[in-house]
Amino acid sequence: MRIIEVNSYEDLSRKAAAIIAAQVIGKPDSVLGLATGSTPIGTYRYLTEWYKKGDLDFEKVRSVNLDEYAGLGGDNDQSYRYFMNHNLFNHINIHMENTNVPNGRAEDLQAEGSRYDALIAALGGIDLQLLGIGHNGHIGFNEPCDEFVVGTHVVDLGESTINANARFFAAAEDVPRQAITMGIGAIMQAKKVLLIANGPDKKEIVEKAVFGPVTPKVPASVLRLHPDCTVICCFQKA
Ligand code: PGA
């Protein structure tokens, strides 16, 4: 695991974008595993900027997102599909049909999980997976639990996740209580993993994940077993 500590969110975002840019330049048809949340917004802004300057081409890129809220469709502005379209996909030349987000409105979410895993396998797996980290150590929506869940699955969101995400909704009651998330299997099978963490409130959990025991109680700790994982963190106040 490589750990890069930087002093500003801008630096974190530029470095993360540079790693993704290098991946796309080196392999134009890369399968990018993408993440939502406040942390990757700056990364996506740099990727958009470099695309507009002509330095990057997403024509052949395929993408798979980590997760989606149960019950939310892409037209809902709180959905992760909406987030991805508005923060990245609408601004670059990726083909929309090459972008994938789990369908939170699928009638049978378990079946949707199996479909999503089959899709990732059919794409040949993920070349580079971008991750944020929750205050409870979640990656995607893999919440702390008793075992690492391998496949894409439905999860009950923990209180800490609901409270953290309430800032994006009118009220905490509006945050969906369930989500569908890629499991630890597809994340660990990604050829490269890039985790980004920003803010003083992430310091404690990043240290637990990086220095503590590998345990499903801190899902991000599993990344210590990944052969090519980079963590970029900034613990400064904005
Ligand atoms: P954040 O979320 O980027 O909004 O802090 C990270 C996460 O919960 O994975």
Short mmCIF file of C-alpha atoms and ligand atoms in Angstrom, two decimals:
data_model
loop_
_atom_site.label_atom_id
_atom_site.label_comp_id
_atom_site.label_asym_id
_atom_site.label_seq_id
_atom_site.Cartn_x
_atom_site.Cartn_y
_atom_site.Cartn_z
CA MET A 1 0.00 0.00 0.00
CA ARG A 2 1.34 3.42 -0.95
CA ILE A 3 0.22 6.28 1.26
CA ILE A 4 0.51 9.83 -0.04
CA GLU A 5 -0.38 12.57 2.41
CA VAL A 6 -0.93 16.00 0.90
CA ASN A 7 -1.78 19.40 2.36
CA SER A 8 -4.74 20.48 0.32
CA TYR A 9 -7.89 19.12 -1.28
CA GLU A 10 -6.72 20.58 -4.60
CA ASP A 11 -3.48 18.63 -4.42
CA LEU A 12 -5.36 15.45 -3.49
CA SER A 13 -7.75 15.96 -6.41
CA ARG A 14 -5.00 16.73 -8.93
CA LYS A 15 -2.92 13.71 -7.91
CA ALA A 16 -5.92 11.36 -7.97
CA ALA A 17 -6.94 12.70 -11.39
CA ALA A 18 -3.36 12.27 -12.64
CA ILE A 19 -3.38 8.59 -11.64
CA ILE A 20 -6.70 8.04 -13.43
CA ALA A 21 -5.46 10.03 -16.45
CA ALA A 22 -2.32 7.87 -16.65
CA GLN A 23 -4.54 4.78 -16.60
CA VAL A 24 -6.70 6.07 -19.46
CA ILE A 25 -3.69 7.19 -21.52
CA GLY A 26 -1.94 3.84 -20.99
CA LYS A 27 -5.07 1.80 -21.74
CA PRO A 28 -7.70 3.82 -23.64
CA ASP A 29 -10.38 1.13 -23.18
CA SER A 30 -9.85 0.92 -19.43
CA VAL A 31 -12.63 -0.21 -17.14
CA LEU A 32 -12.79 2.46 -14.46
CA GLY A 33 -14.51 1.71 -11.17
CA LEU A 34 -15.93 5.04 -10.04
CA ALA A 35 -17.14 6.48 -6.75
CA THR A 36 -19.53 9.17 -5.57
CA GLY A 37 -19.51 11.38 -2.47
CA SER A 38 -17.99 14.79 -1.88
CA THR A 39 -14.34 13.65 -2.08
CA PRO A 40 -14.12 12.70 -5.80
CA ILE A 41 -15.77 15.91 -7.05
CA GLY A 42 -12.41 17.70 -7.41
CA THR A 43 -10.89 14.66 -9.13
CA TYR A 44 -13.73 14.64 -11.66
CA ARG A 45 -13.30 18.40 -12.16
CA TYR A 46 -9.63 17.92 -13.12
CA LEU A 47 -10.47 15.03 -15.46
CA THR A 48 -13.09 17.22 -17.15
CA GLU A 49 -10.64 20.10 -17.45
CA TRP A 50 -7.93 17.91 -18.98
CA TYR A 51 -10.46 16.35 -21.38
CA LYS A 52 -11.54 19.84 -22.50
CA LYS A 53 -7.90 20.80 -23.08
CA GLY A 54 -7.58 17.76 -25.35
CA ASP A 55 -5.26 15.83 -23.05
CA LEU A 56 -7.66 12.97 -22.35
CA ASP A 57 -9.96 10.82 -24.45
CA PHE A 58 -12.74 8.74 -22.86
CA GLU A 59 -14.16 7.46 -26.17
CA LYS A 60 -13.32 3.84 -25.38
CA VAL A 61 -13.50 3.95 -21.58
CA ARG A 62 -16.04 1.79 -19.79
CA SER A 63 -17.10 2.51 -16.22
CA VAL A 64 -18.77 0.71 -13.34
CA ASN A 65 -19.87 2.63 -10.29
CA LEU A 66 -19.69 1.22 -6.81
CA ASP A 67 -23.20 1.70 -5.55
CA GLU A 68 -26.66 3.21 -5.68
CA TYR A 69 -29.43 3.95 -3.20
CA ALA A 70 -32.28 1.47 -3.22
CA GLY A 71 -35.41 2.97 -4.73
CA LEU A 72 -33.80 5.94 -6.47
CA GLY A 73 -33.82 6.22 -10.26
CA GLY A 74 -31.35 8.18 -12.35
CA ASP A 75 -33.75 11.12 -12.67
CA ASN A 76 -33.69 11.65 -8.88
CA ASP A 77 -31.07 14.30 -8.10
CA GLN A 78 -29.96 12.36 -5.01
CA SER A 79 -29.20 9.23 -7.00
CA TYR A 80 -25.63 8.28 -7.75
CA ARG A 81 -26.44 7.93 -11.46
CA TYR A 82 -27.51 11.57 -11.44
CA PHE A 83 -24.34 12.53 -9.52
CA MET A 84 -22.11 10.79 -12.06
CA ASN A 85 -23.87 12.31 -15.05
CA HIS A 86 -23.66 15.80 -13.58
CA ASN A 87 -20.16 15.65 -12.12
CA LEU A 88 -18.42 13.77 -14.91
CA PHE A 89 -20.19 11.88 -17.68
CA ASN A 90 -22.06 14.85 -19.20
CA HIS A 91 -18.80 16.80 -19.53
CA ILE A 92 -16.54 14.24 -21.22
CA ASN A 93 -16.77 12.07 -24.33
CA ILE A 94 -17.50 8.79 -22.57
CA HIS A 95 -20.39 6.96 -24.25
CA MET A 96 -23.32 6.90 -21.84
CA GLU A 97 -24.04 3.27 -22.79
CA ASN A 98 -20.54 2.39 -21.57
CA THR A 99 -21.27 3.77 -18.10
CA ASN A 100 -22.80 1.51 -15.49
CA VAL A 101 -24.36 2.18 -12.10
CA PRO A 102 -26.32 -0.49 -10.19
CA ASN A 103 -30.05 -0.05 -10.80
CA GLY A 104 -31.49 1.01 -7.45
CA ARG A 105 -35.00 0.68 -8.82
CA ALA A 106 -34.66 -2.92 -9.97
CA GLU A 107 -37.65 -4.94 -8.81
CA ASP A 108 -35.37 -7.68 -7.53
CA LEU A 109 -32.24 -6.08 -6.09
CA GLN A 110 -30.57 -9.44 -5.41
CA ALA A 111 -30.94 -10.32 -9.09
CA GLU A 112 -29.60 -6.88 -9.97
CA GLY A 113 -26.53 -7.68 -7.86
CA SER A 114 -25.92 -10.89 -9.81
CA ARG A 115 -26.42 -9.04 -13.09
CA TYR A 116 -23.91 -6.40 -12.02
CA ASP A 117 -21.27 -8.98 -11.06
CA ALA A 118 -21.75 -10.75 -14.40
CA LEU A 119 -21.39 -7.41 -16.16
CA ILE A 120 -18.11 -6.64 -14.35
CA ALA A 121 -16.84 -10.11 -15.25
CA ALA A 122 -17.89 -9.64 -18.90
CA LEU A 123 -15.95 -6.37 -19.01
CA GLY A 124 -12.87 -8.31 -17.90
CA GLY A 125 -12.84 -6.88 -14.38
CA ILE A 126 -11.90 -3.42 -13.22
CA ASP A 127 -8.59 -1.83 -14.21
CA LEU A 128 -8.63 0.98 -11.67
CA GLN A 129 -11.08 1.33 -8.81
CA LEU A 130 -11.50 4.75 -7.19
CA LEU A 131 -12.78 4.68 -3.61
CA GLY A 132 -13.78 7.10 -0.89
CA ILE A 133 -13.96 6.00 2.74
CA GLY A 134 -16.80 6.48 5.21
CA HIS A 135 -16.29 7.54 8.83
CA ASN A 136 -17.07 3.96 9.78
CA GLY A 137 -14.52 2.59 7.29
CA HIS A 138 -17.00 1.65 4.58
CA ILE A 139 -15.87 1.39 0.96
CA GLY A 140 -18.70 1.63 -1.51
CA PHE A 141 -21.58 0.84 0.81
CA ASN A 142 -19.79 -2.13 2.34
CA GLU A 143 -20.69 -1.25 5.91
CA PRO A 144 -18.88 -2.69 8.96
CA CYS A 145 -20.14 -6.21 9.56
CA ASP A 146 -19.06 -9.68 10.62
CA GLU A 147 -17.69 -10.82 7.29
CA PHE A 148 -16.51 -9.40 4.00
CA VAL A 149 -19.31 -9.83 1.46
CA VAL A 150 -17.90 -10.83 -1.91
CA GLY A 151 -20.60 -10.04 -4.48
CA THR A 152 -22.78 -7.03 -5.28
CA HIS A 153 -25.44 -7.03 -2.59
CA VAL A 154 -28.15 -5.09 -0.80
CA VAL A 155 -27.14 -3.43 2.46
CA ASP A 156 -28.92 -1.73 5.33
CA LEU A 157 -27.12 1.57 5.81
CA GLY A 158 -25.64 2.21 9.25
CA GLU A 159 -26.60 5.20 11.38
CA SER A 160 -23.22 6.89 10.80
CA THR A 161 -23.66 6.62 7.02
CA ILE A 162 -27.23 7.90 7.15
CA ASN A 163 -26.15 10.86 9.30
CA ALA A 164 -23.13 11.64 7.08
CA ASN A 165 -25.24 11.54 3.92
CA ALA A 166 -28.13 13.51 5.40
CA ARG A 167 -26.30 16.69 4.37
CA PHE A 168 -27.23 15.98 0.76
CA PHE A 169 -30.94 15.55 1.54
CA ALA A 170 -33.60 17.95 2.84
CA ALA A 171 -33.90 15.87 6.03
CA ALA A 172 -32.22 12.78 7.54
CA GLU A 173 -35.56 10.91 7.17
CA ASP A 174 -35.23 11.30 3.40
CA VAL A 175 -31.98 9.31 3.21
CA PRO A 176 -32.82 5.84 1.83
CA ARG A 177 -32.22 3.10 4.41
CA GLN A 178 -30.89 0.61 1.92
CA ALA A 179 -28.46 0.59 -0.96
CA ILE A 180 -26.99 -1.82 -3.47
CA THR A 181 -23.22 -1.99 -3.51
CA MET A 182 -20.42 -3.75 -5.29
CA GLY A 183 -18.91 -6.26 -2.88
CA ILE A 184 -15.37 -6.63 -1.62
CA GLY A 185 -14.67 -9.27 -4.32
CA ALA A 186 -14.81 -6.98 -7.36
CA ILE A 187 -12.95 -4.24 -5.47
CA MET A 188 -10.14 -6.58 -4.43
CA GLN A 189 -9.93 -8.04 -7.93
CA ALA A 190 -9.45 -4.58 -9.47
CA LYS A 191 -5.95 -4.37 -10.90
CA LYS A 192 -5.32 -1.07 -9.15
CA VAL A 193 -7.12 0.63 -6.28
CA LEU A 194 -6.99 4.33 -5.46
CA LEU A 195 -8.56 5.46 -2.18
CA ILE A 196 -9.00 9.15 -1.46
CA ALA A 197 -9.79 10.64 1.95
CA ASN A 198 -10.18 14.31 2.74
CA GLY A 199 -10.57 16.29 5.96
CA PRO A 200 -9.49 16.05 9.61
CA ASP A 201 -12.58 13.95 10.38
CA LYS A 202 -11.21 11.13 8.18
CA LYS A 203 -7.82 10.86 9.95
CA GLU A 204 -8.86 8.41 12.65
CA ILE A 205 -10.57 5.95 10.32
CA VAL A 206 -7.79 6.10 7.71
CA GLU A 207 -5.25 5.31 10.44
CA LYS A 208 -7.40 2.40 11.64
CA ALA A 209 -7.71 1.06 8.10
CA VAL A 210 -4.02 1.45 7.34
CA PHE A 211 -2.42 0.46 10.66
CA GLY A 212 -5.08 -1.57 12.51
CA PRO A 213 -6.05 -5.20 12.03
CA VAL A 214 -7.60 -6.36 8.76
CA THR A 215 -11.22 -6.83 9.77
CA PRO A 216 -14.70 -6.55 8.23
CA LYS A 217 -15.48 -4.21 11.15
CA VAL A 218 -13.31 -1.71 9.22
CA PRO A 219 -14.06 -2.71 5.61
CA ALA A 220 -11.31 -0.50 4.10
CA SER A 221 -8.68 -2.45 6.08
CA VAL A 222 -9.01 -5.27 3.51
CA LEU A 223 -7.16 -3.03 1.03
CA ARG A 224 -3.93 -3.77 2.90
CA LEU A 225 -4.08 -7.18 1.21
CA HIS A 226 -4.37 -5.60 -2.25
CA PRO A 227 -1.17 -5.78 -4.31
CA ASP A 228 -1.51 -2.31 -5.87
CA CYS A 229 -3.36 0.12 -3.64
CA THR A 230 -2.62 3.83 -3.33
CA VAL A 231 -4.14 6.00 -0.61
CA ILE A 232 -4.10 9.76 -1.07
CA CYS A 233 -5.17 11.66 2.01
CA CYS A 234 -5.42 15.23 3.17
CA PHE A 235 -6.21 15.78 6.85
CA GLN A 236 -6.11 19.57 6.73
CA LYS A 237 -9.14 21.69 7.40
CA ALA A 238 -10.62 23.08 4.18
P1 PGA B 1 -17.43 11.56 1.19
O1 PGA B 1 -17.96 10.06 1.30
O2 PGA B 1 -16.52 11.58 0.01
O3 PGA B 1 -18.66 12.37 0.97
O4 PGA B 1 -16.73 11.85 2.48
C1 PGA B 1 -17.05 9.03 1.25
C2 PGA B 1 -17.77 7.72 1.45
O5 PGA B 1 -18.71 7.67 2.26
O6 PGA B 1 -17.39 6.75 0.79
#
